[in-house]
Coordinates of C-alpha atoms in Angstrom, one line a residue:
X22 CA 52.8 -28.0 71.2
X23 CA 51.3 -24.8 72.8
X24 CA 52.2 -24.6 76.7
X25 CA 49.6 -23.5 78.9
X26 CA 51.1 -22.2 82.1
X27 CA 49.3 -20.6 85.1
X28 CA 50.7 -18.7 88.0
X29 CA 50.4 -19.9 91.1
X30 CA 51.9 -17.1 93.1
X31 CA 54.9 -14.8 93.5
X32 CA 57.0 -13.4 96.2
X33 CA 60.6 -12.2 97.6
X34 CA 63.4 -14.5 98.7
X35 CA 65.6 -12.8 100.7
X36 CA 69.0 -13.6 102.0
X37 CA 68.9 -15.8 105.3
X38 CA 71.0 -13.6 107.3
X39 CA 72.0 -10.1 106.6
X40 CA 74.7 -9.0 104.6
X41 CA 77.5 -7.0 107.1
X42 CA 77.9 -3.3 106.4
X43 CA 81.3 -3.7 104.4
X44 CA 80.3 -5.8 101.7
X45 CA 77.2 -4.1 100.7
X46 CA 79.1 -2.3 97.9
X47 CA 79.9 -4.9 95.5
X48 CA 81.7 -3.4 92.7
X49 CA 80.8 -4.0 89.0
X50 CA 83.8 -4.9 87.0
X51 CA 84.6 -3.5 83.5
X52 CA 84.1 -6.7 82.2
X53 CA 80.5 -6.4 84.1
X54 CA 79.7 -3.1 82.5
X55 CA 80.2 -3.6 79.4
X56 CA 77.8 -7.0 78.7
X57 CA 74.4 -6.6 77.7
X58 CA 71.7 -6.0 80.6
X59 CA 69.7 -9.2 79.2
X60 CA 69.0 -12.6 81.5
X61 CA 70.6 -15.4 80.7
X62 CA 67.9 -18.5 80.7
X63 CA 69.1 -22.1 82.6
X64 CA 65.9 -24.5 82.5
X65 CA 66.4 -27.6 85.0
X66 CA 63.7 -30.3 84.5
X67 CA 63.5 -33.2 87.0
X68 CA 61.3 -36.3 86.5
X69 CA 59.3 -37.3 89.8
X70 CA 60.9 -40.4 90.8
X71 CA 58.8 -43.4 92.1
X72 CA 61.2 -43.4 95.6
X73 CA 60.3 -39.8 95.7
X74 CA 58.3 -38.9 99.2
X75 CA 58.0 -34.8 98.7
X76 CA 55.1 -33.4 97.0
X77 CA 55.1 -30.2 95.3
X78 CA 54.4 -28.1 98.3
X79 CA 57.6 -30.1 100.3
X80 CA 59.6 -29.0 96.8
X81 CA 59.1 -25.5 97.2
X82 CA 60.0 -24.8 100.7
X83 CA 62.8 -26.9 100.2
X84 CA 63.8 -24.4 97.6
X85 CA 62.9 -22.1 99.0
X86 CA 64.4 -22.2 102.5
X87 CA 67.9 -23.1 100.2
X88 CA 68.0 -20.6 98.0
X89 CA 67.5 -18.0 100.7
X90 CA 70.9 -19.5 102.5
X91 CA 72.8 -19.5 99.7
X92 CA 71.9 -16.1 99.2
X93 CA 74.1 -15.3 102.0
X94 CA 76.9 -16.5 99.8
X95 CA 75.9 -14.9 97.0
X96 CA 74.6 -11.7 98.4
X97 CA 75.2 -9.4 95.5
X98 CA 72.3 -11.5 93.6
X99 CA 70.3 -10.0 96.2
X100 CA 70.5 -6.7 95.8
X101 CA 69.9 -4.4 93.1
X102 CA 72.2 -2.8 90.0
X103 CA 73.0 0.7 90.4
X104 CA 73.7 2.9 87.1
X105 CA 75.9 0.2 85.6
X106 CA 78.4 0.9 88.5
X107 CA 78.1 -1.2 91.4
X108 CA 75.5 -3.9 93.2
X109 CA 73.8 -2.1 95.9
X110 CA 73.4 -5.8 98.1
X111 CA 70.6 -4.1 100.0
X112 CA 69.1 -7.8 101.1
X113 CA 65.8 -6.6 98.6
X114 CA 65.8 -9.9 97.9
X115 CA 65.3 -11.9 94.3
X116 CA 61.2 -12.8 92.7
X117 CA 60.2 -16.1 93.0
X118 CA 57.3 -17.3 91.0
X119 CA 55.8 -20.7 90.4
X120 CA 53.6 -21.7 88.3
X121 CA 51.5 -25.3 87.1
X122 CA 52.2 -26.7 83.8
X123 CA 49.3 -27.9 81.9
X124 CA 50.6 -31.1 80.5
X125 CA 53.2 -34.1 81.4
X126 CA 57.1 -33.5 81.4
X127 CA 57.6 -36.0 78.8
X128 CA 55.8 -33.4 76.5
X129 CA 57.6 -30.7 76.8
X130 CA 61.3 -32.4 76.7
X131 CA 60.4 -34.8 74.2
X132 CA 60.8 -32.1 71.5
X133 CA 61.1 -28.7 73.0
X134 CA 60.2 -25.5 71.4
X135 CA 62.7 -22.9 72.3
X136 CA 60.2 -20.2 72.2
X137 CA 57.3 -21.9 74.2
X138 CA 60.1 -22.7 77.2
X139 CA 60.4 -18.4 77.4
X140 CA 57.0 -19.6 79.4
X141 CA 59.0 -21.3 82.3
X142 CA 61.0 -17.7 82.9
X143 CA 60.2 -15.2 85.6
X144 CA 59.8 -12.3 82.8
X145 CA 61.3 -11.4 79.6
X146 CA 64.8 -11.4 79.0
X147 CA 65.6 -8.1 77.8
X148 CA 63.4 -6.6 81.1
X149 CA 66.3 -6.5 83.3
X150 CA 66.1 -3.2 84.7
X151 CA 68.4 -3.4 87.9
X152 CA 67.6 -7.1 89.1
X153 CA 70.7 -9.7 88.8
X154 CA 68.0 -13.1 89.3
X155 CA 64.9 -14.2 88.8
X156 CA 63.5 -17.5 89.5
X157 CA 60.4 -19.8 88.6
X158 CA 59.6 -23.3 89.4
X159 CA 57.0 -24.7 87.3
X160 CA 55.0 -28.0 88.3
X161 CA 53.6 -30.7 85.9
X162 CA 50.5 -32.6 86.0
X163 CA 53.0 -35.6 86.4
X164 CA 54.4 -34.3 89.6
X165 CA 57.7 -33.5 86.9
X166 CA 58.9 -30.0 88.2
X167 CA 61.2 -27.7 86.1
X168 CA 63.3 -24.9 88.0
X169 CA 64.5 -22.3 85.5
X170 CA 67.1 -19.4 86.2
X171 CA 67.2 -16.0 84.6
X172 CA 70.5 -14.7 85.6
X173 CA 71.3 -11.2 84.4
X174 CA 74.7 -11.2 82.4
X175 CA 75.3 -7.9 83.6
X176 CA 76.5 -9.4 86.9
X177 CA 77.7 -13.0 85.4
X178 CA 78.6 -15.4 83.2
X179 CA 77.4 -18.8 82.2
X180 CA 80.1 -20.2 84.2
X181 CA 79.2 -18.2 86.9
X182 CA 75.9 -18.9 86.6
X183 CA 75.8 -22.4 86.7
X184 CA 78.0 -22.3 89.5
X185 CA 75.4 -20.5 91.3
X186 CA 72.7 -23.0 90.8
X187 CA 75.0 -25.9 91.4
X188 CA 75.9 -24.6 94.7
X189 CA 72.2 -23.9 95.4
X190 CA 71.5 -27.4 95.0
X191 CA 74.5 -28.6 97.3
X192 CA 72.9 -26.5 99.6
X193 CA 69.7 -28.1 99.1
X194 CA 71.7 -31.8 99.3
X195 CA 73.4 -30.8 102.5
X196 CA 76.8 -31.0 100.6
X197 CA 79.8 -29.0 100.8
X198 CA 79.7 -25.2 99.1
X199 CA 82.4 -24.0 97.7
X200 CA 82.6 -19.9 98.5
X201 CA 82.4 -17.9 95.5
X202 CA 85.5 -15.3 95.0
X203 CA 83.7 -12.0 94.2
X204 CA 86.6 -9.8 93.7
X205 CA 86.6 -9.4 89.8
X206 CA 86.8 -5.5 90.3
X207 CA 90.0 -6.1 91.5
X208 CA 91.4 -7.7 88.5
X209 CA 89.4 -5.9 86.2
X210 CA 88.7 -2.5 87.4
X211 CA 85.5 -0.6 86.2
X212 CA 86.4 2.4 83.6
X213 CA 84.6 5.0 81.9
X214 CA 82.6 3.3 79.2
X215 CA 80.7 6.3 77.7
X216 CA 79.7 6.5 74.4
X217 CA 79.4 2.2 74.2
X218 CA 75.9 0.8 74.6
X219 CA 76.0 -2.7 76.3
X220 CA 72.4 -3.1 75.1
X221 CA 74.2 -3.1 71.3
X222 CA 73.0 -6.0 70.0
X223 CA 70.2 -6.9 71.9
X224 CA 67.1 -6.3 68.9
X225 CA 63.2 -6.5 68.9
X226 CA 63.4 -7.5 65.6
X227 CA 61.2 -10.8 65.2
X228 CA 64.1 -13.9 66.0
X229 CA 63.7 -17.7 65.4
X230 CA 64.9 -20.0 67.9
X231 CA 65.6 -23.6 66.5
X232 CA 67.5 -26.6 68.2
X233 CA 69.6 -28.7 65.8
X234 CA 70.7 -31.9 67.0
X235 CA 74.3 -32.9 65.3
X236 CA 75.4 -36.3 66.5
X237 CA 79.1 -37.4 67.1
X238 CA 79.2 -39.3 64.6
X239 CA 78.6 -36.3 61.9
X240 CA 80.9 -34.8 64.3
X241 CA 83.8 -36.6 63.6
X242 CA 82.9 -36.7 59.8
X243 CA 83.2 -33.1 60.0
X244 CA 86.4 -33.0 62.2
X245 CA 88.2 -35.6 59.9
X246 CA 87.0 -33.4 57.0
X247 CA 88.5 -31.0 58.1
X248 CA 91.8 -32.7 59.3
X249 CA 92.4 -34.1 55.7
X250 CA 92.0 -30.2 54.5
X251 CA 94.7 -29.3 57.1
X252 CA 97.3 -31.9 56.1
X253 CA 96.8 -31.4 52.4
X254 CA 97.9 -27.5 53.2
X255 CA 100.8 -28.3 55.5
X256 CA 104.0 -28.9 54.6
X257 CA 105.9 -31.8 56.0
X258 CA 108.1 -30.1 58.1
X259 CA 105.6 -28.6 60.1
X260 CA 104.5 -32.0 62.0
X261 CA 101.2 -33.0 61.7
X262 CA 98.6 -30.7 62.3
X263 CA 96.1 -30.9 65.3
X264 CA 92.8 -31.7 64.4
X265 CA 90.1 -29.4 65.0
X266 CA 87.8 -29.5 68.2
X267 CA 84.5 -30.2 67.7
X268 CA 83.5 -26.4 68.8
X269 CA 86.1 -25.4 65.8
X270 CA 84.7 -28.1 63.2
X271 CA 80.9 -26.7 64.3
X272 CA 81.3 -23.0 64.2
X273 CA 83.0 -22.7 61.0
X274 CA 80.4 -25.4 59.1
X275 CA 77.3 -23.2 60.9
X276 CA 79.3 -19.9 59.4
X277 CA 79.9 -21.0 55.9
X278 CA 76.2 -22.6 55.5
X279 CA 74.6 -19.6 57.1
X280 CA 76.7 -17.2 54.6
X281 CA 75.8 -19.5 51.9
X282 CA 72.2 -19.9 52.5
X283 CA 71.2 -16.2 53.3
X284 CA 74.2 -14.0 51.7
X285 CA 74.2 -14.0 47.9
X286 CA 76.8 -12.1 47.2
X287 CA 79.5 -10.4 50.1
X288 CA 79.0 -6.8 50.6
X289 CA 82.4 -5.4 49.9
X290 CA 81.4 -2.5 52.1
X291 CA 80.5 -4.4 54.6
X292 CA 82.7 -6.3 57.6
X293 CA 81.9 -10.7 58.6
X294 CA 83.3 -11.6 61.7
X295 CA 82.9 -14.7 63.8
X296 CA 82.9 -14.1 67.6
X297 CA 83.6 -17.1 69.6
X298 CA 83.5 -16.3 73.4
X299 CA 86.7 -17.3 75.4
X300 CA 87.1 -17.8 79.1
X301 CA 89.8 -15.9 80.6
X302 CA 90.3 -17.8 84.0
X303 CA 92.5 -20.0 82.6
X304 CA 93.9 -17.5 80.6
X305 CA 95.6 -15.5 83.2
X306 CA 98.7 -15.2 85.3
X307 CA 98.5 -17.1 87.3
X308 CA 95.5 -18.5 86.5
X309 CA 91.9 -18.0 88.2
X310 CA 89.9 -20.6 90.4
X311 CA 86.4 -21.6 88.6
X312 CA 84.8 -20.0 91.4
X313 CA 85.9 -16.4 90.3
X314 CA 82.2 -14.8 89.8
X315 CA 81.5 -12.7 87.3
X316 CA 82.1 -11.7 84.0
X317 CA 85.7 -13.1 83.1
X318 CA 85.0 -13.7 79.5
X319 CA 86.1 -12.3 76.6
X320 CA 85.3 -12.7 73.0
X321 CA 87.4 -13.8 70.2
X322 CA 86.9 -11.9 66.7
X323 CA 87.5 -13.8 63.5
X324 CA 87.2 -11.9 60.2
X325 CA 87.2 -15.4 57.7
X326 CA 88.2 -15.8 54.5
X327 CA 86.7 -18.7 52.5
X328 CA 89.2 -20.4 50.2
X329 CA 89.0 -20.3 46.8
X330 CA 87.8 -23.6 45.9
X331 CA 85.0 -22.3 48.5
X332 CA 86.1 -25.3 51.3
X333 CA 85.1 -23.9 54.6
X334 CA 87.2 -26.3 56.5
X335 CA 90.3 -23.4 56.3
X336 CA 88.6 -21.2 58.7
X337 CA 89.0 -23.9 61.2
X338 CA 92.7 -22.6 61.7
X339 CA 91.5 -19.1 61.0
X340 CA 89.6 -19.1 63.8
X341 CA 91.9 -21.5 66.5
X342 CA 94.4 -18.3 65.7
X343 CA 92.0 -15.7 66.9
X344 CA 91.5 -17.5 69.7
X345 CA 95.2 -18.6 70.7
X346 CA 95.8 -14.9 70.5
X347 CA 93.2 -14.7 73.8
X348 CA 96.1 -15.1 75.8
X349 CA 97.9 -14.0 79.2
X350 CA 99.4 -10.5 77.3
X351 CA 96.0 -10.2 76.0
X352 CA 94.2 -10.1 79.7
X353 CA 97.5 -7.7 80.6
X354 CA 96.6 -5.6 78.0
X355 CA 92.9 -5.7 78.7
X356 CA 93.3 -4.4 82.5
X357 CA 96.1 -2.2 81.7
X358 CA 94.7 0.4 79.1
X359 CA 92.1 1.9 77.8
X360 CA 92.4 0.5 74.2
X361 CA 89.7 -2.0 74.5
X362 CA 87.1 0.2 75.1
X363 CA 88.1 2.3 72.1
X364 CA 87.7 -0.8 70.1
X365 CA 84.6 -1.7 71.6
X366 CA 83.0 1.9 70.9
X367 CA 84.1 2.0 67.7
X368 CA 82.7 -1.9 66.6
X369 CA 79.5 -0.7 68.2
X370 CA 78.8 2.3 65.9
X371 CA 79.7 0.1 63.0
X372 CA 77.2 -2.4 63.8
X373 CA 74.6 -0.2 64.3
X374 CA 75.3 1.3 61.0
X375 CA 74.8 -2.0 59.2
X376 CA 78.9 -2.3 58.5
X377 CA 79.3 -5.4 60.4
X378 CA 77.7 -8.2 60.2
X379 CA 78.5 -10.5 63.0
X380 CA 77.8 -14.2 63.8
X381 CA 78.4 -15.0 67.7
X382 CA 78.7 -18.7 69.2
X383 CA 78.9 -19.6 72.5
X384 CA 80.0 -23.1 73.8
X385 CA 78.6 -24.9 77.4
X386 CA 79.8 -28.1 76.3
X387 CA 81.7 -29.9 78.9
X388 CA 79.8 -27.3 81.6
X389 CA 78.7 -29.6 84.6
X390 CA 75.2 -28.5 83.5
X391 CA 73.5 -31.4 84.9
X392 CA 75.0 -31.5 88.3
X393 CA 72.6 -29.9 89.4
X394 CA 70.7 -32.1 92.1
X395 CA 68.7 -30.8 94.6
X396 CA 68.2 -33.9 96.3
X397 CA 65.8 -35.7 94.0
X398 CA 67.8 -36.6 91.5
X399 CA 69.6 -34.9 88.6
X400 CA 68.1 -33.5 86.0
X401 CA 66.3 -35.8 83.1
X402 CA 67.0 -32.7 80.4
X403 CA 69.0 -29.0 80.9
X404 CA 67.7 -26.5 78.3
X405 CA 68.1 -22.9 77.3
X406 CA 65.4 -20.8 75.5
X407 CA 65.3 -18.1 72.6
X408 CA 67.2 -15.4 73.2
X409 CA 66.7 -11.2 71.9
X410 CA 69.6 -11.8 69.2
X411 CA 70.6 -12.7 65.9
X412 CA 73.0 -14.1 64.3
X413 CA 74.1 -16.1 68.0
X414 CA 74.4 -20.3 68.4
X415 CA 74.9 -21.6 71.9
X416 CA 76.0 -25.2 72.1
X417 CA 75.3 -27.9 74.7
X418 CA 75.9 -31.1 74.9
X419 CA 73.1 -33.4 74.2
X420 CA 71.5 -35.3 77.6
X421 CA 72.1 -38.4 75.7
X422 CA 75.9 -38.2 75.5
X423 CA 75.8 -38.3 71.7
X424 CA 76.6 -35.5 70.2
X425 CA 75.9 -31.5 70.8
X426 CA 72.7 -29.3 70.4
X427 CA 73.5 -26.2 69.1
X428 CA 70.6 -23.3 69.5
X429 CA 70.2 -21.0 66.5
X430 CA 68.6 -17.7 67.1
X431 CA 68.5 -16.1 63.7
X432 CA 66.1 -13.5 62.1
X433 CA 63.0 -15.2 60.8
X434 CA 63.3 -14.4 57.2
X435 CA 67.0 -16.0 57.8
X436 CA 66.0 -19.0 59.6
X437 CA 63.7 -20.0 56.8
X438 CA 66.6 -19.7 54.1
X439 CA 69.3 -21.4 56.5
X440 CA 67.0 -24.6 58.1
X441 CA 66.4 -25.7 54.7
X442 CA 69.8 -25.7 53.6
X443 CA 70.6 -29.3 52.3
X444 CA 74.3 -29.3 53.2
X445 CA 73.3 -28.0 56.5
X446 CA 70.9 -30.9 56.9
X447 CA 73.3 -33.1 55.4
X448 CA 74.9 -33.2 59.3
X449 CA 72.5 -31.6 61.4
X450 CA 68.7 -32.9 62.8
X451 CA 66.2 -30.2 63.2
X452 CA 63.7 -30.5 66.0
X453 CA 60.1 -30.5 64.5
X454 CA 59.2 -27.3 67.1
X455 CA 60.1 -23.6 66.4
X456 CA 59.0 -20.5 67.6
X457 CA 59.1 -16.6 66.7
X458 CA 59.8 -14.6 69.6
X459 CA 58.8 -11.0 69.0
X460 CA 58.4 -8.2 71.6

């Protein structure tokens, strides 16, 4: 269904108290400066509950008046990006909007329509310009209300950013906030990235956003599948092999249908990879508290090779290598030199020239995405919308506890060769809405 959504009215939020003189600087890491300067969309919709006593108007200050303490916390959200070097936390303050929803919450999170939810959002994701957060609260005929979050990945990560809005609404609860450690700088120290784009990979080409439901039971199918494959091609002394995760089983079945469906024939001149991104606070030594804010994630790059009888279920330990090799020498290596950024510059100007052709995925499975309670209950539904690239899945775990959504954002010529893929469908449920986003 079409959304109709009308502003209701727009201001500043500023911290509560000023932030002292010594931390206005707050340093961008080079893990900072080199992600892309696009938002990163969290979508919080809460059902009014019949014990409920605030009204709209009560829900907003309440918000309100919490978000601008927790500022104080999180004061570099408050300030403004400065020539992909630093946070200027000047206190400017972050836009808030609302808006009212034309239509019941049931409506919307029934079957949402990754496209029509870009509605909910402050602005458009790729108009970043030198703001780290944006807000909007939307209100439903119903008295439903949906807060959504456009964090700018320039300054954070999903982890990051949910920990931001979690702490927000322990705020708003009164509960105990954890402080966030804002020293990534430290660990990773900014470098000269000239000659490397972030905004690589962030197109205006025309993208479709569809959500596929895959349940656990097609799950396991797929993981035992894929288990059988590994024993059959390991050799007794070797033990029994480990059966793949379900973020292993996934991304490798998406890859192989997606190739399958909308590559006829592999460009020899041409590179695939597989990018899976990897968090690195448990990756190094020692390891890092949950509350390290920032970017502290790195991606892991698989180049797959399909066996010969054309099984995809051997890129499952294709992959799990690449990723093992995301390591503690790997973050050593990573803060030590200046190799990565070679790498980086160099992948760049091969994407841009066509020579790669890359596939991303990105897992918030088992993120405490819907502990997010601001004092009237947790969320009924946690969604994302559709995002300025190709080729990219994000998984979640579906609200009902069975089973994981994964979010395709694909070019619309490629969508309409890959949603119609029987083997696909074979495991995964499409949603009956899409939508084109185009700029």
């Amino acid at each position: 269904m079409k959304i109709q959504v009308e502003s209701i009215s727009r201001e500043i939020i500023k911290p509560s108290s000023p932030t002292p003189s010594h931390l206005r600087h707050y340093q961008l890491s080079f893990l900072d400066q080199v992600s892309p300067p696009v938002f990163m969309p969290f979508l919080f919709f809460y059902s009014e509950e019949k014990h409920d006593k605030l009204n709209h108007r009560d829900k907003s200050n309440h918000l309100k008046k919490h978000l601008s303490d927790i500022l104080t916390q999180f004061y570099p959200l408050a300030g403004r990006v400065i020539e992909n070097l630093y946070v200027d936390c000047n206190d400017q303050g972050i836009p808030y909007a609302e808006a009212r929803i034309d239509c019941r919450l049931s409506e919307v999170i029934g079957d949402p329509i990754p496209g029509e939810l870009n509605k909910f959002l402050p602005c458009q994701l790729d108009d970043v310009g030198d703001l780290p957060l944006a807000i909007q609260v939307n209100f439903f005929n119903c008295g439903g209300i949906a807060v959504c979050v456009a964090i700018s990945h320039k300054i954070a990560d999903a982890l990051s950013s949910i920990a931001f809005v979690n702490s927000w609404a322990a705020a708003a609860r009164g509960g105990d906030v954890p402080s966030p450690q804002l020293t990534a700088a430290s660990l990773f120290p900014p470098k000269d990235i000239a000659g490397f784009l972030p905004s690589t990979g962030v197109i205006k080409d025309r993208i479709v956003t569809k959500r596929f439901l895959i349940t656990s039971s097609k799950i396991a199918s797929l993981r035992e599948r894929c288990t059988d494959k590994l024993k059959h091609n390991t050799n007794e002394d070797e033990g029994r092999p480990r059966p793949p995760t379900r973020v292993e089983a996934l991304s490798a079945f998406l890859w192989s249908r997606f190739m399958a469906s909308t590559v006829e024939k592999k460009d020899p001149n041409k590179m695939y990879t597989v990018l899976h991104a990897v968090n690195l606070r448990t990756r190094t030594d020692p390891p890092l508290s949950e509350h390290y804010f920032g970017n502290i994630t790195r991606v892991a790059i698989t180049q797959p090779v399909i066996d010969g009888d054309g099984d995809w279920c051997g890129i499952v330990n294709q992959v799990r290598e690449e990723i093992k090799r995301v390591d503690r020498n790997f973050v050593r290596v990573l803060r030590e030199d200046d190799n990565h950024v070679n790498f980086m510059k160099k992948r760049a100007e091969e994407f841009i020239k066509g020579e790669v052709v890359s596939f991303s995925f990105t897992s918030l499975c088992r993120f405490p995405l819907y502990e997010a309670d601001f004092g009237w209950g947790k969320p009924a539904w946690v969604g994302s919308a559709s995002m300025p690239f190709k080729n990219l899945v994000v998984f979640m775990d579906a609200q009902s506890g069975d089973g994981i959504e994964a979010w395709v954002n694909l070019k619309e010529e490629d969508m309409a060769k890959f949603e119609v893929d029987e083997e696909f469908l074979a495991f995964a449920s499409p949603t009956k809405g899409s939508k084109t986003l185009g700029f």
